[in-house]
Coordinates of C-alpha atoms and ligand atoms in Angstrom, one line a residue:
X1 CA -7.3 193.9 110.7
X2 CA -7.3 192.8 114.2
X3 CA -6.5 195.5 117.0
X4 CA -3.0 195.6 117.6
X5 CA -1.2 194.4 121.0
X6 CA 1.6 194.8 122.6
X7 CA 3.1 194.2 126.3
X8 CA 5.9 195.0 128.5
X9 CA 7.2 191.9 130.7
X10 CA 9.4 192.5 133.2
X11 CA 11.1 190.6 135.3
X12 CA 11.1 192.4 138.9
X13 CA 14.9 191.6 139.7
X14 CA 15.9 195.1 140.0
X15 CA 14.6 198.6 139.3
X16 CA 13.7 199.8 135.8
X17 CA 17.3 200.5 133.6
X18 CA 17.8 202.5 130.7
X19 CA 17.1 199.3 128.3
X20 CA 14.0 198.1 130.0
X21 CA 12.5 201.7 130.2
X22 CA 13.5 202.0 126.1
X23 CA 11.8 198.6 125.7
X24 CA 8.5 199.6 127.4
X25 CA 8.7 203.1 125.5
X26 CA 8.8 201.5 121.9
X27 CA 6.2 199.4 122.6
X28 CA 4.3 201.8 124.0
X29 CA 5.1 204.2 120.8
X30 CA 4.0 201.0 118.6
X31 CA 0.6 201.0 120.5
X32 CA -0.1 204.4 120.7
X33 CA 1.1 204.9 117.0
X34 CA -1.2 202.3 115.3
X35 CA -4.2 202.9 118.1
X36 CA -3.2 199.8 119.9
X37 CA -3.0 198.0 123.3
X38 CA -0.5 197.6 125.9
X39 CA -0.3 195.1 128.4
X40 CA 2.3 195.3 132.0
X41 CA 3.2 191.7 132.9
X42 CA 5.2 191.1 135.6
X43 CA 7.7 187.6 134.8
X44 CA 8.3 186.8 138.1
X45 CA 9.4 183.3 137.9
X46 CA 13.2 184.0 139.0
X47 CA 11.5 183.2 142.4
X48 CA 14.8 184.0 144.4
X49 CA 15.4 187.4 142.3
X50 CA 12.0 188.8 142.2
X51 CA 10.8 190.9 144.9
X52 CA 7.5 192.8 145.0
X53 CA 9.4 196.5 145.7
X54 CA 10.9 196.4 142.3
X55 CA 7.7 195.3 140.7
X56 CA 5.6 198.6 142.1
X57 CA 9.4 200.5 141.3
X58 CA 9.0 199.2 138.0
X59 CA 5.3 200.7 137.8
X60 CA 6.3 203.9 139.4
X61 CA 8.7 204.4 136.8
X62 CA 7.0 203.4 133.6
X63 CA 4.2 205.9 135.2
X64 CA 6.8 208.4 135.7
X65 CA 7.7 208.8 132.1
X66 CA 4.1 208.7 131.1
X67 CA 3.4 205.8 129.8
X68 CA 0.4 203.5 130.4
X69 CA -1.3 200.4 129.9
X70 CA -5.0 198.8 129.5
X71 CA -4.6 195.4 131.0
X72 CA -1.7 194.4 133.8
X73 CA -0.8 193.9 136.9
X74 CA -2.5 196.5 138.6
X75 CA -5.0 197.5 136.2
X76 CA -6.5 194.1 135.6
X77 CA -8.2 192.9 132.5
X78 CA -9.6 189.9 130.7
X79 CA -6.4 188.0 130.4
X80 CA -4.7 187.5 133.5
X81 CA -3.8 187.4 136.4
X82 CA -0.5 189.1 135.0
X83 CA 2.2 188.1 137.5
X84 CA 3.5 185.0 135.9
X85 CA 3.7 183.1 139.6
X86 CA -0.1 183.4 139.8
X87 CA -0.7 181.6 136.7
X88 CA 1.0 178.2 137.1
X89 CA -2.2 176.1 136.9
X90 CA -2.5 177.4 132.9
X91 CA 0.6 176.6 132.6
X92 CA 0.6 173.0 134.5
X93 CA -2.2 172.7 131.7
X94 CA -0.2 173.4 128.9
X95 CA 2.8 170.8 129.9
X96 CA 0.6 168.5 130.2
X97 CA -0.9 168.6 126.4
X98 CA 3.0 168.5 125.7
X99 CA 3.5 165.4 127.5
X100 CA 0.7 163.6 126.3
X101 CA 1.0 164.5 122.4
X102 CA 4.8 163.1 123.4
X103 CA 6.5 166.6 122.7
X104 CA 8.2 167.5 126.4
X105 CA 9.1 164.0 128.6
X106 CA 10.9 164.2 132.1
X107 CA 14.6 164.5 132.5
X108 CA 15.7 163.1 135.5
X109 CA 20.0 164.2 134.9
X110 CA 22.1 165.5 137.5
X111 CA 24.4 168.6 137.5
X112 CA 27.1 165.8 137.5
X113 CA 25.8 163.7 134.6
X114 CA 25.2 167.3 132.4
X115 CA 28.4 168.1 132.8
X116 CA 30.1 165.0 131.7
X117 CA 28.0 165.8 128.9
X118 CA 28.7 169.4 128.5
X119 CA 32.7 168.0 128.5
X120 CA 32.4 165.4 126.1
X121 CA 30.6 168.1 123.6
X122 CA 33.4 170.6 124.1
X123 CA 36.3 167.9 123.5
X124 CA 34.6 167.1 120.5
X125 CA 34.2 170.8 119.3
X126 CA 30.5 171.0 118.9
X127 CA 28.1 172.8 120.3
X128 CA 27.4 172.5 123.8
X129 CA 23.5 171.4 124.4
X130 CA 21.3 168.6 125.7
X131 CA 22.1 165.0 124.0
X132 CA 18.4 164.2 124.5
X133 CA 19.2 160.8 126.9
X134 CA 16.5 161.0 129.0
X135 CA 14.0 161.2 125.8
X136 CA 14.8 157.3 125.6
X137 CA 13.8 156.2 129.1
X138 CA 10.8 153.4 129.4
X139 CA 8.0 154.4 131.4
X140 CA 9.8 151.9 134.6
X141 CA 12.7 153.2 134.1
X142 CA 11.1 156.7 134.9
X143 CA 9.3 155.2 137.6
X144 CA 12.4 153.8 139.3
X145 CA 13.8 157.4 139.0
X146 CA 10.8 158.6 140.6
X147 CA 10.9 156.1 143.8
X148 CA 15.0 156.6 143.9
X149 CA 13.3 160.7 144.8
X150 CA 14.8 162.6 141.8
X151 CA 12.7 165.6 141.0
X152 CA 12.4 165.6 137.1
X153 CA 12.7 168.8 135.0
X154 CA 10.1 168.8 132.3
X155 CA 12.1 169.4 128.5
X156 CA 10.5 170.2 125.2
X157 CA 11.6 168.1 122.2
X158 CA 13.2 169.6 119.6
X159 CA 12.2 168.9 116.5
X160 CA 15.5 167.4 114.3
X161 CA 16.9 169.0 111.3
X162 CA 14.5 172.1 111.1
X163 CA 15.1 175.5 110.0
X164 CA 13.1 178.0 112.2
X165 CA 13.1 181.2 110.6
X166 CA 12.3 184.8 112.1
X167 CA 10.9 187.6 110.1
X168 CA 11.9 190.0 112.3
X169 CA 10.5 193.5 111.5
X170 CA 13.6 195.4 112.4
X171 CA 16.5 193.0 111.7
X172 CA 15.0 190.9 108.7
X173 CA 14.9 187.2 108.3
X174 CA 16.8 185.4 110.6
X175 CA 17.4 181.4 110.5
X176 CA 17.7 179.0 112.8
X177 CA 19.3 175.3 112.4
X178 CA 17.3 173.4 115.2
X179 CA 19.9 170.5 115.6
X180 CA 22.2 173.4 117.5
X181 CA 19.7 173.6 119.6
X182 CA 19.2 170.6 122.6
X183 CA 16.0 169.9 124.2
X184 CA 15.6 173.2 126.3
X185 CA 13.6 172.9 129.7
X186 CA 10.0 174.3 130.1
X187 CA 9.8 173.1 133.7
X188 CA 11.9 173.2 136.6
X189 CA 12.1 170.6 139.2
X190 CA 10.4 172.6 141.6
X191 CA 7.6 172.7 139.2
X192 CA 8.2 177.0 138.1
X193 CA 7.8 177.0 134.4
X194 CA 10.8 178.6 132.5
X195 CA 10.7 182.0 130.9
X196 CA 10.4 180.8 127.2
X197 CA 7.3 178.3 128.2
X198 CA 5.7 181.0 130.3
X199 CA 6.4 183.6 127.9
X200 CA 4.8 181.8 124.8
X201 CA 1.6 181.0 126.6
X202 CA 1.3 184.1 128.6
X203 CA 1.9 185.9 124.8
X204 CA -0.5 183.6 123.0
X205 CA -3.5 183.9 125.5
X206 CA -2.8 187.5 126.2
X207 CA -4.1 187.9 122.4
X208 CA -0.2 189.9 121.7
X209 CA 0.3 190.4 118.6
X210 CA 3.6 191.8 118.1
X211 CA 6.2 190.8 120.8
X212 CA 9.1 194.3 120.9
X213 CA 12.2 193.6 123.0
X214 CA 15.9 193.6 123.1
X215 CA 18.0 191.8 120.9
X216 CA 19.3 189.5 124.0
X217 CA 16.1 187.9 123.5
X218 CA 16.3 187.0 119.6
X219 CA 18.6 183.9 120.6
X220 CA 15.3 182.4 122.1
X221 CA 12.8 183.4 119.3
X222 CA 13.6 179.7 117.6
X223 CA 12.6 177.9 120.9
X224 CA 9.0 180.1 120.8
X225 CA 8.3 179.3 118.0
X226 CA 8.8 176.0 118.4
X227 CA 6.6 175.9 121.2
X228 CA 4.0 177.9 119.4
X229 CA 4.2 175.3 116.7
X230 CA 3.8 172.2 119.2
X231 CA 0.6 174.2 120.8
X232 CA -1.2 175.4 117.8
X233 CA -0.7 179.1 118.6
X234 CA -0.6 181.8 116.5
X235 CA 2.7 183.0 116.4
X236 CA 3.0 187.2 116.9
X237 CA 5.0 189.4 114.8
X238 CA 8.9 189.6 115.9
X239 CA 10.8 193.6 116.4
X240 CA 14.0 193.0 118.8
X241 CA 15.6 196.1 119.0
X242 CA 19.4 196.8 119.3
X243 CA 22.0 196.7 122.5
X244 CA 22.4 199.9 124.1
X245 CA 26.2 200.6 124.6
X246 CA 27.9 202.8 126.4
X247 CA 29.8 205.8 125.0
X248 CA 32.8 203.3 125.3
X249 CA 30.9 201.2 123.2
X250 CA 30.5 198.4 125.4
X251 CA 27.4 196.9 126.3
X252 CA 25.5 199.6 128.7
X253 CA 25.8 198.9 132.9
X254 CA 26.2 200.4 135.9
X255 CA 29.4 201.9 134.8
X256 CA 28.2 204.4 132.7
X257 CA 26.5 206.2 135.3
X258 CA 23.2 206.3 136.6
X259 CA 21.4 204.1 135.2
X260 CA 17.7 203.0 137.2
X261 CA 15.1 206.0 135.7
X262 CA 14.2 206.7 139.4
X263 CA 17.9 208.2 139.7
X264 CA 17.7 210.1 136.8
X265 CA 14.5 211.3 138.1
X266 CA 15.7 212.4 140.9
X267 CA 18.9 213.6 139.8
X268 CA 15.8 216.3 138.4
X269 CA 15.5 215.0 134.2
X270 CA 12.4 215.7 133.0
X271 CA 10.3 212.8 132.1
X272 CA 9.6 214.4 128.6
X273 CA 13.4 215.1 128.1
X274 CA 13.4 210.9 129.3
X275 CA 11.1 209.7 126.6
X276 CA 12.8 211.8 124.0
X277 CA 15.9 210.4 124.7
X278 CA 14.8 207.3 125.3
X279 CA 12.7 207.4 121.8
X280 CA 16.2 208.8 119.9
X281 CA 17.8 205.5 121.1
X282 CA 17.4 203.4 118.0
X283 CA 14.5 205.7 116.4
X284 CA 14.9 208.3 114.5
X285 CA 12.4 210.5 113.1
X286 CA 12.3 211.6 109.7
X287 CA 13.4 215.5 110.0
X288 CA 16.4 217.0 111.3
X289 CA 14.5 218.5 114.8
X290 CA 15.8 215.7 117.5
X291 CA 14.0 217.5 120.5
X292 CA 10.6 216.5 120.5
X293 CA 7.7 216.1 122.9
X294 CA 5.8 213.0 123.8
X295 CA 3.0 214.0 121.5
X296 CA 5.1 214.5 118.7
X297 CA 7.0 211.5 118.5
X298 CA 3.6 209.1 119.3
X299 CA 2.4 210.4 116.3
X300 CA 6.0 210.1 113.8
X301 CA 7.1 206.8 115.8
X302 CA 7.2 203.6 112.9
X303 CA 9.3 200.3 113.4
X304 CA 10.4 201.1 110.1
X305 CA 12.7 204.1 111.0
X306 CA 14.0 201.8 114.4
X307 CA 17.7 200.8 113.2
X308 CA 19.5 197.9 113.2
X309 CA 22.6 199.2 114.5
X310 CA 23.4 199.5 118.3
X311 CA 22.1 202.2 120.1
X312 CA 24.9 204.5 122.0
X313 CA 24.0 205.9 125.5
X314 CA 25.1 209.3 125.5
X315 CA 24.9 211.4 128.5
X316 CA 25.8 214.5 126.6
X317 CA 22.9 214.3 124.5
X318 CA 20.7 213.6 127.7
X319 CA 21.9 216.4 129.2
X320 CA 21.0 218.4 126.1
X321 CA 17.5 217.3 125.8
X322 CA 16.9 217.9 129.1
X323 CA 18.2 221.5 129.4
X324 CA 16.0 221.8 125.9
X325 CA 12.8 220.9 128.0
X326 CA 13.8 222.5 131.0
X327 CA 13.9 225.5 128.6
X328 CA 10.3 224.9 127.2
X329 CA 8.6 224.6 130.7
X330 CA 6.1 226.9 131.7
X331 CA 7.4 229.5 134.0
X332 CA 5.2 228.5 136.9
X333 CA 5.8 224.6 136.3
X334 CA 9.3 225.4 136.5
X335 CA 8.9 227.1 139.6
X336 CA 6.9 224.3 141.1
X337 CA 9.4 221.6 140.1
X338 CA 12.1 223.5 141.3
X339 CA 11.0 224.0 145.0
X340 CA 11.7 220.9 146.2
X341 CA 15.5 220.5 145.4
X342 CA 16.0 224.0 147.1
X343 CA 13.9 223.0 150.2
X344 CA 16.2 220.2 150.5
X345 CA 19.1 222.4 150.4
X346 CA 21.2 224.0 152.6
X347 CA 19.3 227.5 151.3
X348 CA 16.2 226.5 152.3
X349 CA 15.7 228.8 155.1
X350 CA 17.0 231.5 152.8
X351 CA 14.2 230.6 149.7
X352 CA 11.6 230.4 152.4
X353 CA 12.8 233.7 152.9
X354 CA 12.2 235.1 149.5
X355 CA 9.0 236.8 148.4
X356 CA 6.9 235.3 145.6
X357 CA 8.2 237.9 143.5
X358 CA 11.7 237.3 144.0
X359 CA 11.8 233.6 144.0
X360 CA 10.2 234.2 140.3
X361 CA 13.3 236.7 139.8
X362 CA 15.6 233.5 141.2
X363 CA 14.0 230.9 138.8
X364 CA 14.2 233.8 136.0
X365 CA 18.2 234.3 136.2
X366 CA 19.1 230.4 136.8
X367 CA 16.5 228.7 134.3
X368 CA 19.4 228.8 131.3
X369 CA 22.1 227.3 133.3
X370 CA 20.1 224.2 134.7
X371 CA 20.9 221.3 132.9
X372 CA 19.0 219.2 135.3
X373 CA 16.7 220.4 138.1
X374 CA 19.3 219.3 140.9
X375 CA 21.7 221.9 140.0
X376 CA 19.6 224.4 140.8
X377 CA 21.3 224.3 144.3
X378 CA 24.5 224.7 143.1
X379 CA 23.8 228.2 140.8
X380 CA 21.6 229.2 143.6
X381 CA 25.2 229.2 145.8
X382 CA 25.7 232.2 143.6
X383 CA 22.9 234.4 145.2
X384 CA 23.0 232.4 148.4
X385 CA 27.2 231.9 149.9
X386 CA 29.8 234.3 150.3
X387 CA 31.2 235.9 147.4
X388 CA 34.6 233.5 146.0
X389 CA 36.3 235.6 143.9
X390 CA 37.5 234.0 140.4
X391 CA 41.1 235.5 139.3
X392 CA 39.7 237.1 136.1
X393 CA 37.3 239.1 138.6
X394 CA 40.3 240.2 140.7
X395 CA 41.9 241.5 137.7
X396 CA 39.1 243.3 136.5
X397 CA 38.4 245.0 140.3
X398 CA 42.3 245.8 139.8
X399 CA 41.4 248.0 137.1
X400 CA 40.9 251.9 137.3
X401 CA 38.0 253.6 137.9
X402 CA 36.2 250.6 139.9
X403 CA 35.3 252.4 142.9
X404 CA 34.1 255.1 141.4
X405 CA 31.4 252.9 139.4
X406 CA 31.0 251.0 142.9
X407 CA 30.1 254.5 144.6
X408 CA 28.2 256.1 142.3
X409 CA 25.7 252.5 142.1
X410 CA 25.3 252.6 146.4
X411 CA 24.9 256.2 146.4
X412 CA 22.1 256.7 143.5
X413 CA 20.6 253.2 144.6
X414 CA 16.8 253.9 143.6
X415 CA 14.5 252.9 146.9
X416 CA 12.7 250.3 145.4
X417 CA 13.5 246.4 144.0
X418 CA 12.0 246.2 140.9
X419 CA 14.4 245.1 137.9
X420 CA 13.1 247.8 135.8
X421 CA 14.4 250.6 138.1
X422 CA 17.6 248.8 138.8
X423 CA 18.4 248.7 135.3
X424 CA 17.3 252.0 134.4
X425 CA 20.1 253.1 137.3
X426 CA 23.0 251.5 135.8
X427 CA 22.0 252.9 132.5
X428 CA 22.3 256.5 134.4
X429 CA 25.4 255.0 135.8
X430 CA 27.1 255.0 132.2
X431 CA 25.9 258.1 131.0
X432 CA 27.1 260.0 134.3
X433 CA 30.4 258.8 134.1
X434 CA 30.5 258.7 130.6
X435 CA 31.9 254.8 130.7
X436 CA 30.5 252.0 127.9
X437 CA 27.8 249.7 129.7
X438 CA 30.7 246.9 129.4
X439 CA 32.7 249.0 132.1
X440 CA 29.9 249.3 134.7
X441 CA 28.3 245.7 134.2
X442 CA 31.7 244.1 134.7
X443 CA 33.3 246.0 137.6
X444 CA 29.9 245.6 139.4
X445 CA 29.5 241.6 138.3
X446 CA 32.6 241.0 140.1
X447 CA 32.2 243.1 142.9
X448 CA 29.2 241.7 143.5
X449 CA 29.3 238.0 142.5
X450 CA 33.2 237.7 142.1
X451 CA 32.6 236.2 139.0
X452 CA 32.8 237.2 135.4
X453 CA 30.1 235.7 134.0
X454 CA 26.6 235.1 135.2
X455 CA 23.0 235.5 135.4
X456 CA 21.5 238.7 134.7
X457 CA 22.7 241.3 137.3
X458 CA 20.0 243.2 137.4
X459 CA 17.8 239.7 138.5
X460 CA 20.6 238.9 141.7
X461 CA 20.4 242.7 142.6
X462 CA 16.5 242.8 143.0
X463 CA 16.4 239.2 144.6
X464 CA 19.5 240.7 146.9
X465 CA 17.6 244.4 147.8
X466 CA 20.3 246.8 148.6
X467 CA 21.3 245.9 152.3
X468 CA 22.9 242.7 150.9
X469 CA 24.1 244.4 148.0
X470 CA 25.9 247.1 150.5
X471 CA 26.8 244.4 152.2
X472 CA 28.9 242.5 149.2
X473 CA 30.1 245.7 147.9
X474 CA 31.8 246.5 151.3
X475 CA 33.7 243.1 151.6
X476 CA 35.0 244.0 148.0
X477 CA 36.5 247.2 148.8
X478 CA 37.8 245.5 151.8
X479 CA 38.9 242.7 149.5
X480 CA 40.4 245.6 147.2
X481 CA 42.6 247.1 149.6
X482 CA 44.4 243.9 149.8
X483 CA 44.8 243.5 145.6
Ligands
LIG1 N1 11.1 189.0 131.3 C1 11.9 189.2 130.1 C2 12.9 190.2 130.4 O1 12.8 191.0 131.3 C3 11.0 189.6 129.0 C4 11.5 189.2 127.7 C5 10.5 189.4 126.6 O2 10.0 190.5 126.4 O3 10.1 188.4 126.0 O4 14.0 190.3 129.7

């Protein structure tokens, strides 16, 4: 069986979104899963649109979430070059075999003459497309257009009352009636071929053997294959894969949040937590386990578990896979990735501060509330800002016997850091004044944190050492006098 292919193609109009990224990942997954090859071509024939920063933004972020390619844009290969505007000559060659086999002519309409056209289509109620006019014109007639200065676009004929049908390997057999369909352009006037001409030859001598994209694209599948038809190609296998809506269940945009991968990056996902999500978002693998790693799902990724139905965007359920991940890290990894948000923070003075062992001890008592690595800075205000006291804390400093406990922890405060001793003193806490460990953990939380819940106390006393600890235990009593 001949090696299977597959390629991304984007068009550099913008940074890499949720869809494009989930379109490059199932290929990828395809490739990877059947010992394939992936190819990076950039369709950059939107000439206005297309700017070189979001092509290497593209790259950056396909790179970020691990994936890779053997032949592209910037890895070369046999078959390129791969940026569409650098290959017009191939396809000036191919128009040209169209023209003279008489299966694309010149159109030489104007905006005002398509319209009139477009109008008279509507008040009949048909479908709106090209009548065909200028497949009629005599060679002079063409000619006279030519002197008169009109730029001709180049359109493919379409063959009449044809059925084009797509085996689709996710959404079945699809049919197409070709006589909805008008004579599409391949050419623009100013010469730039259109994406479903470049896209069939870049496909066809790029060796691709199964084309996997969005659904937006299945419309145009009948005018490929056309076009492969009329150019002796061998037509690839078909997998368009389903809209990604937003929880809302409208199509996914910019109002659902973030949505470029670069900002998720930054906003601190992990790029494993990415391509599991990303992977979940119309695949689903056969057990009930949904948090996987990249290995895991390369090797149980099959077009045959990719659904049909529209994929829904859930943050939620990003959030979760992420904090899952964030949870399997190595400790050290951890520690590594979390550096930079707090060196951009307003506590970076105060981490530089920190010694090895106690910026451990920090990473050890946040790791289970992070969600993403960004919020590392906010649970860090914990250990870092001035105590803000929650109600529920006042209450419980309110209660009796809280001094006492408060005392008898500064006054038997063992002269070293280490957690081990710092626990083992508010065990001797309870037993001394006969009180459950409930009754010394809370009063001392809230003294010391002014909130009820938290990390591990013993963790924010060590990273604290005991002048700071004095230090917040004397602004509660002072707070205390007052409640
Ligand atoms: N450049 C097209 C896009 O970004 C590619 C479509 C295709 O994969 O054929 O939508």
């Amino acid at each position: 069986m001949k090696k299977i292919k597959v390629r991304f193609a984007p068009s550099p109009t913008g940074p890499l979104h949720i869809g494009g990224a989930r379109s490059a990942l199932f290929n990828y997954l395809f490739a990877v899963s059947n010992n394939g090859e992936m190819v990076l071509r950039i369709e950059d024939t939107d000439l206005e649109r297309s700017k070189r920063e979001y092509e290497e933004e593209i790259i950056e972020s396909l790179r970020w979430l691990g994936i890779s390619w053997t032949e592209g844009v910037d890895v070369g290969g046999d078959n390129g070059p791969y940026r569409q505007t650098e290959r017009l000559d191939i396809y000036r060659e191919y128009v040209e075999k169209l023209l003279e086999k008489g299966l694309a002519y010149e159109c030489f309409c104007s905006e005002e003459e398509l319209e009139k056209e477009r109008q008279e289509f509507l008040a009949k109620g048909e479908m709106v497309r090209y009548s065909g006019k200028c497949r009629y014109l005599t060679p002079e007639e063409r000619e006279e257009k030519k002197r008169q200065g009109i730029k001709p676009v180049i359109r493919f004929k379409v063959p009449e009352n044809k059925v084009y049908v797509v085996n689709d390997l996710v959404r079945g057999k699809v049919a197409f009636e070709t006589n909805n369909i008008g004579d599409f352009i391949i050419v623009k006037s100013d010469g730039i071929p259109t994406y479903n001409f470049a896209v069939v030859i870049d496909d066809a001598l790029m060796g691709i053997t199964h084309v996997i994209r969005a659904e937006e694209h299945l419309s145009n599948t009948p005018r490929q294959l056309m076009l492969y038809e009329a150019l002796n190609f061998k037509v690839p296998e078909f997998a368009h894969i389903s809209l990604i809506l937003g929880s809302d269940r409208q199509k996914m945009s910019k109002r659902h949040g973030a949505t470029s991968l670069i900002q998720y990056r930054e906003k601190g996902y992990l790029p494993q937590a990415m391509y599991n999500f990303l992977a979940l978002l119309g695949w689903s693998p056969e057990g009930e386990e949904e948090i996987l790693i990249p290995e895991a799902i390369n090797k149980a990724f099959s077009l045959e578990r990719v659904s049909k139905s529209p994929a829904v965007f859930d943050l939620d359920k990003l959030n979760h896979i992420n904090q899952q991940h964030i949870k399997m890290l190595d400790l050290d990894s951890l520690k590594d990735l979390l550096k930079p948000y707090l060196d951009k923070s307003a506590y970076s003075a105060k981490v530089a501060e920190l010694s090895p062992e106690k910026y451990e001890l920090l990473v050890l008592a946040l790791r289970d509330y992070l969600v993403c690595l960004s919020d590392i800075v906010e649970h860090a205000s914990l250990v870092f800002e001035d105590i803000e006291y929650e109600e529920g804390a006042l209450e419980i400093l309110r209660g009796e016997g809280v001094r006492e406990v408060l005392d008898e922890f500064i006054n038997g405060y063992p002269e070293t850091e280490e957690v081990g001793e710092i626990k083992q003193h508010l065990k001797s806490i309870t037993k001394k004044l006969k009180l459950k460990p409930k009754n010394v953990f809370m009063p001392l939380r809230c003294a010391l944190t002014g909130k009820t819940h938290g990390p591990d106390l013993p963790y924010l006393i060590s990273i604290w050492g005991k002048d700071e600890v004095e230090r917040r235990i004397n602004v509660t009593k002072d707070k205390m006098l007052g409640i």
